[in-house]
PDB file of C-alpha atoms in Angstrom:
ATOM      1  CA  GLN A 188     217.171  -7.136  69.155  1.00 93.00           C
ATOM      2  CA  LEU A 189     219.853  -6.809  66.485  1.00 95.00           C
ATOM      3  CA  GLY A 190     218.371  -6.106  63.064  1.00 95.00           C
ATOM      4  CA  SER A 191     215.042  -7.245  61.734  1.00 95.00           C
ATOM      5  CA  ASP A 192     213.564 -10.739  62.013  1.00 95.00           C
ATOM      6  CA  LEU A 193     214.830 -13.346  59.556  1.00 96.00           C
ATOM      7  CA  ILE A 194     211.918 -15.351  58.143  1.00 93.00           C
ATOM      8  CA  GLY A 195     211.737 -18.434  55.922  1.00 92.00           C
ATOM      9  CA  ALA A 196     210.788 -17.940  52.289  1.00 88.00           C
ATOM     10  CA  ASN A 197     207.935 -20.457  52.165  1.00 90.00           C
ATOM     11  CA  GLN A 198     205.471 -22.279  54.376  1.00 91.00           C
ATOM     12  CA  ASP A 199     206.990 -25.455  55.881  1.00 90.00           C
ATOM     13  CA  ASP A 200     210.594 -24.444  55.087  1.00 93.00           C
ATOM     14  CA  ASN A 201     211.488 -24.944  58.776  1.00 93.00           C
ATOM     15  CA  PHE A 202     213.769 -21.918  58.619  1.00 96.00           C
ATOM     16  CA  GLY A 203     215.900 -21.822  61.766  1.00 94.00           C
ATOM     17  CA  THR A 204     216.230 -25.586  62.286  1.00 90.00           C
ATOM     18  CA  GLY A 205     220.002 -25.183  62.541  1.00 92.00           C
ATOM     19  CA  LEU A 206     221.693 -21.992  63.771  1.00 95.00           C
ATOM     20  CA  ASP A 207     225.218 -20.935  64.626  1.00 96.00           C
ATOM     21  CA  LEU A 208     226.969 -17.605  65.158  1.00 97.00           C
ATOM     22  CA  ASN A 209     230.623 -16.809  64.602  1.00 97.00           C
ATOM     23  CA  TYR A 210     232.729 -15.772  67.615  1.00 96.00           C
ATOM     24  CA  ASP A 211     231.729 -12.106  67.683  1.00 97.00           C
ATOM     25  CA  GLY A 212     228.085 -12.593  66.677  1.00 97.00           C
ATOM     26  CA  THR A 213     228.304 -10.759  63.346  1.00 97.00           C
ATOM     27  CA  ILE A 214     227.899 -13.744  61.012  1.00 98.00           C
ATOM     28  CA  LEU A 215     224.983 -16.158  61.311  1.00 98.00           C
ATOM     29  CA  ALA A 216     224.413 -19.509  59.608  1.00 97.00           C
ATOM     30  CA  VAL A 217     220.749 -20.584  59.328  1.00 98.00           C
ATOM     31  CA  SER A 218     219.239 -23.715  57.815  1.00 96.00           C
ATOM     32  CA  ALA A 219     215.782 -24.391  56.434  1.00 96.00           C
ATOM     33  CA  THR A 220     215.542 -28.195  56.306  1.00 92.00           C
ATOM     34  CA  GLY A 221     212.121 -28.211  54.637  1.00 93.00           C
ATOM     35  CA  GLU A 222     213.002 -25.928  51.730  1.00 95.00           C
ATOM     36  CA  SER A 223     212.926 -27.358  48.206  1.00 95.00           C
ATOM     37  CA  ASN A 224     215.999 -26.913  46.016  1.00 95.00           C
ATOM     38  CA  PRO A 225     215.805 -25.105  42.630  1.00 95.00           C
ATOM     39  CA  ASP A 226     215.177 -28.477  40.923  1.00 95.00           C
ATOM     40  CA  GLY A 227     212.000 -28.875  42.997  1.00 93.00           C
ATOM     41  CA  ASP A 228     213.243 -31.664  45.274  1.00 92.00           C
ATOM     42  CA  ASN A 229     211.084 -31.450  48.418  1.00 92.00           C
ATOM     43  CA  ASP A 230     212.807 -31.154  51.807  1.00 91.00           C
ATOM     44  CA  ALA A 231     216.237 -30.855  50.196  1.00 92.00           C
ATOM     45  CA  GLY A 232     217.083 -28.161  52.744  1.00 93.00           C
ATOM     46  CA  SER A 233     219.151 -25.016  52.466  1.00 96.00           C
ATOM     47  CA  ILE A 234     221.768 -22.955  54.292  1.00 97.00           C
ATOM     48  CA  ARG A 235     222.007 -19.178  54.222  1.00 97.00           C
ATOM     49  CA  ILE A 236     224.792 -17.152  55.798  1.00 98.00           C
ATOM     50  CA  TYR A 237     224.000 -13.641  56.997  1.00 98.00           C
ATOM     51  CA  LYS A 238     226.310 -10.817  58.000  1.00 97.00           C
ATOM     52  CA  TYR A 239     225.260  -8.102  60.410  1.00 98.00           C
ATOM     53  CA  GLU A 240     226.022  -4.758  58.793  1.00 96.00           C
ATOM     54  CA  ASN A 241     224.380  -1.335  58.883  1.00 95.00           C
ATOM     55  CA  ASN A 242     222.099  -2.499  61.709  1.00 96.00           C
ATOM     56  CA  ASP A 243     220.552  -5.375  59.744  1.00 97.00           C
ATOM     57  CA  TRP A 244     221.239  -8.944  58.603  1.00 98.00           C
ATOM     58  CA  VAL A 245     222.292  -9.202  54.939  1.00 97.00           C
ATOM     59  CA  GLN A 246     222.714 -12.519  53.129  1.00 97.00           C
ATOM     60  CA  LYS A 247     226.343 -13.244  52.281  1.00 95.00           C
ATOM     61  CA  ALA A 248     226.728 -14.833  48.830  1.00 95.00           C
ATOM     62  CA  ASN A 249     224.717 -17.760  47.476  1.00 94.00           C
ATOM     63  CA  THR A 250     222.265 -20.088  49.200  1.00 96.00           C
ATOM     64  CA  VAL A 251     223.561 -23.663  49.483  1.00 96.00           C
ATOM     65  CA  TYR A 252     220.907 -26.323  48.763  1.00 95.00           C
ATOM     66  CA  GLY A 253     220.613 -30.033  49.444  1.00 90.00           C
ATOM     67  CA  GLN A 254     221.083 -32.026  46.262  1.00 87.00           C
ATOM     68  CA  TYR A 255     218.128 -34.418  46.506  1.00 85.00           C
ATOM     69  CA  SER A 256     214.692 -34.874  48.004  1.00 89.00           C
ATOM     70  CA  THR A 257     214.602 -35.369  51.797  1.00 85.00           C
ATOM     71  CA  ALA A 258     218.296 -34.498  52.243  1.00 82.00           C
ATOM     72  CA  LEU A 259     217.225 -32.173  55.097  1.00 85.00           C
ATOM     73  CA  LEU A 260     220.444 -30.206  54.619  1.00 88.00           C
ATOM     74  CA  GLY A 261     221.400 -28.309  57.755  1.00 88.00           C
ATOM     75  CA  LYS A 262     219.665 -30.313  60.468  1.00 87.00           C
ATOM     76  CA  ASN A 263     222.891 -29.454  62.284  1.00 89.00           C
ATOM     77  CA  LEU A 264     225.469 -26.901  61.272  1.00 93.00           C
ATOM     78  CA  CYS A 265     228.439 -25.010  62.622  1.00 93.00           C
ATOM     79  CA  ILE A 266     230.469 -21.992  61.536  1.00 96.00           C
ATOM     80  CA  ASN A 267     234.107 -21.172  62.266  1.00 96.00           C
ATOM     81  CA  ASN A 268     235.219 -18.188  64.350  1.00 96.00           C
ATOM     82  CA  ASN A 269     235.599 -15.673  61.542  1.00 96.00           C
ATOM     83  CA  GLY A 270     232.570 -16.901  59.554  1.00 96.00           C
ATOM     84  CA  THR A 271     234.488 -17.974  56.455  1.00 95.00           C
ATOM     85  CA  MET A 272     233.647 -21.688  56.713  1.00 94.00           C
ATOM     86  CA  PHE A 273     230.642 -23.727  57.712  1.00 94.00           C
ATOM     87  CA  ALA A 274     229.805 -27.413  57.917  1.00 90.00           C
ATOM     88  CA  CYS A 275     226.373 -28.994  57.772  1.00 88.00           C
ATOM     89  CA  SER A 276     224.710 -32.356  58.066  1.00 85.00           C
ATOM     90  CA  GLU A 277     222.374 -34.006  55.627  1.00 84.00           C
ATOM     91  CA  ARG A 278     220.374 -37.170  55.600  1.00 79.00           C
ATOM     92  CA  ASN A 279     221.361 -39.686  52.984  1.00 74.00           C
ATOM     93  CA  GLY A 280     220.061 -43.200  52.252  1.00 66.00           C
ATOM     94  CA  ASN A 281     218.635 -44.940  55.334  1.00 67.00           C
ATOM     95  CA  TRP A 282     219.631 -42.069  57.648  1.00 62.00           C
ATOM     96  CA  ILE A 283     223.319 -42.936  57.464  1.00 69.00           C
ATOM     97  CA  GLY A 284     224.140 -39.233  57.610  1.00 71.00           C
ATOM     98  CA  LYS A 285     226.768 -37.116  55.918  1.00 79.00           C
ATOM     99  CA  VAL A 286     228.645 -33.908  56.710  1.00 83.00           C
ATOM    100  CA  THR A 287     229.897 -31.448  54.122  1.00 85.00           C
ATOM    101  CA  ALA A 288     232.006 -28.338  54.641  1.00 88.00           C
ATOM    102  CA  TYR A 289     232.042 -25.095  52.676  1.00 92.00           C
ATOM    103  CA  ALA A 290     234.489 -22.193  52.495  1.00 93.00           C
ATOM    104  CA  PHE A 291     233.810 -18.678  51.294  1.00 95.00           C
ATOM    105  CA  ASN A 292     235.582 -17.785  48.052  1.00 95.00           C
ATOM    106  CA  ASN A 293     236.121 -14.009  48.238  1.00 93.00           C
ATOM    107  CA  SER A 294     237.029 -13.532  44.592  1.00 95.00           C
ATOM    108  CA  LEU A 295     233.915 -15.342  43.302  1.00 96.00           C
ATOM    109  CA  ASN A 296     231.658 -14.314  46.228  1.00 95.00           C
ATOM    110  CA  ILE A 297     230.328 -17.879  46.630  1.00 95.00           C
ATOM    111  CA  TRP A 298     230.376 -20.760  49.116  1.00 96.00           C
ATOM    112  CA  GLU A 299     232.407 -23.701  47.759  1.00 92.00           C
ATOM    113  CA  LEU A 300     232.764 -27.283  48.937  1.00 87.00           C
ATOM    114  CA  VAL A 301     235.944 -27.910  50.906  1.00 85.00           C
ATOM    115  CA  GLY A 302     238.003 -30.845  49.633  1.00 65.00           C
ATOM    116  CA  GLY A 303     239.064 -33.895  51.579  1.00 54.00           C
ATOM    117  CA  VAL A 304     235.781 -34.514  53.352  1.00 52.00           C
ATOM    118  CA  ASP A 305     234.319 -37.386  51.331  1.00 54.00           C
ATOM    119  CA  ASP A 306     234.813 -39.750  54.244  1.00 57.00           C
ATOM    120  CA  MET A 307     232.608 -37.758  56.648  1.00 66.00           C
ATOM    121  CA  VAL A 308     229.757 -40.200  56.030  1.00 62.00           C
ATOM    122  CA  GLY A 309     228.167 -42.630  58.436  1.00 58.00           C
ATOM    123  CA  THR A 310     229.196 -46.244  58.098  1.00 61.00           C
ATOM    124  CA  GLU A 311     225.880 -48.013  58.610  1.00 58.00           C
ATOM    125  CA  ASN A 312     222.135 -47.511  58.231  1.00 57.00           C
ATOM    126  CA  TYR A 313     220.556 -45.190  60.786  1.00 52.00           C
ATOM    127  CA  SER A 314     223.881 -44.137  62.330  1.00 55.00           C
ATOM    128  CA  LEU A 315     222.833 -40.459  61.915  1.00 55.00           C
ATOM    129  CA  ALA A 316     226.384 -39.181  61.303  1.00 58.00           C
ATOM    130  CA  GLY A 317     226.347 -35.408  61.706  1.00 52.00           C
ATOM    131  CA  ILE A 318     222.622 -35.377  62.352  1.00 64.00           C
ATOM    132  CA  GLY A 319     223.457 -35.952  66.003  1.00 70.00           C
ATOM    133  CA  SER A 320     226.013 -33.147  66.195  1.00 79.00           C
ATOM    134  CA  ILE A 321     228.915 -31.449  64.450  1.00 85.00           C
ATOM    135  CA  SER A 322     231.469 -28.947  65.721  1.00 88.00           C
ATOM    136  CA  PHE A 323     234.362 -26.956  64.242  1.00 88.00           C
ATOM    137  CA  ASN A 324     237.439 -25.783  66.045  1.00 91.00           C
ATOM    138  CA  GLY A 325     237.927 -21.998  65.874  1.00 91.00           C
ATOM    139  CA  SER A 326     239.778 -21.904  62.554  1.00 90.00           C
ATOM    140  CA  GLY A 327     237.493 -24.465  60.914  1.00 88.00           C
ATOM    141  CA  ASP A 328     240.231 -26.891  59.871  1.00 88.00           C
ATOM    142  CA  THR A 329     239.173 -29.662  62.275  1.00 89.00           C
ATOM    143  CA  ILE A 330     235.656 -31.005  62.690  1.00 86.00           C
ATOM    144  CA  ALA A 331     234.026 -33.453  65.096  1.00 85.00           C
ATOM    145  CA  VAL A 332     231.115 -35.531  63.776  1.00 82.00           C
ATOM    146  CA  GLY A 333     228.756 -37.328  66.148  1.00 77.00           C
ATOM    147  CA  ALA A 334     226.778 -40.395  65.076  1.00 72.00           C
ATOM    148  CA  PRO A 335     224.551 -41.096  68.102  1.00 66.00           C
ATOM    149  CA  ALA A 336     222.864 -44.175  66.689  1.00 63.00           C
ATOM    150  CA  HIS A 337     226.019 -45.841  65.327  1.00 60.00           C
ATOM    151  CA  SER A 338     225.884 -49.575  66.014  1.00 62.00           C
ATOM    152  CA  VAL A 339     222.471 -50.763  64.923  1.00 56.00           C
ATOM    153  CA  THR A 340     222.280 -53.350  67.676  1.00 58.00           C
ATOM    154  CA  ASN A 341     222.599 -51.003  70.634  1.00 65.00           C
ATOM    155  CA  SER A 342     222.890 -47.355  69.434  1.00 66.00           C
ATOM    156  CA  ALA A 343     226.140 -46.987  71.363  1.00 69.00           C
ATOM    157  CA  GLY A 344     227.065 -44.080  69.080  1.00 73.00           C
ATOM    158  CA  ASP A 345     230.452 -42.758  68.058  1.00 76.00           C
ATOM    159  CA  THR A 346     232.321 -39.540  67.357  1.00 78.00           C
ATOM    160  CA  LYS A 347     235.007 -39.062  64.736  1.00 80.00           C
ATOM    161  CA  ILE A 348     237.411 -36.161  64.318  1.00 84.00           C
ATOM    162  CA  TYR A 349     238.512 -35.051  60.824  1.00 83.00           C
ATOM    163  CA  LYS A 350     241.211 -32.688  59.580  1.00 85.00           C
ATOM    164  CA  LEU A 351     239.947 -30.771  56.525  1.00 82.00           C
ATOM    165  CA  ASN A 352     242.009 -30.293  53.399  1.00 72.00           C
ATOM    166  CA  GLN A 353     241.497 -26.655  52.425  1.00 61.00           C
ATOM    167  CA  ASP A 354     243.624 -26.671  49.263  1.00 56.00           C
TER     168      ASP A 354
END
C-alpha cells in the first residue's frame, strides 16, 4: 500500500465515489458526493486532489465543492496526465447533468474553473450528461462527455467531445 488510508471527513460523505490517478500514480482525484458544502447544502459533493510525497498522500490546494444541495459533485471525474487539471460531473435540475473543468493555479495555489465549458451541459431532462462518463485526453485540453440516457423516449444516449479554452 502507498501511504495511509484516505478517509471521508463525515458519516455519509461517500468519499471515494469518483477516483482517478494521473499517469504516473502520484496525483489522485477523489470525490465525496454526499459531503455538504460550507454553506450547509446537503449532498453538494466535493473533490479533493492529493499528491503522493514523502510516503503519504497530502491534499493539494483547496477542496472544490458543489454549489447547491444534491449537486452530487464528482459522481464521475477525471484528471489529466500531469495532474494539473481535472473535470467532474454534477447533477443539476432533473438530472440533466453538467461537467465542469478545473486547472491548478500555481501562483495562487488553488483550483480554478477553466473557461469555455459552459456548454458541457445535458440538453434534456434525465440525460445524465457527465454522470454516465467523462474522459480527458492526456494534456486535458479535450474532454469527452457521455450522456447515457439522452433521448427521453428511448435512452439511446450520446457522447460529445469538447475542446477546452484554457486562457
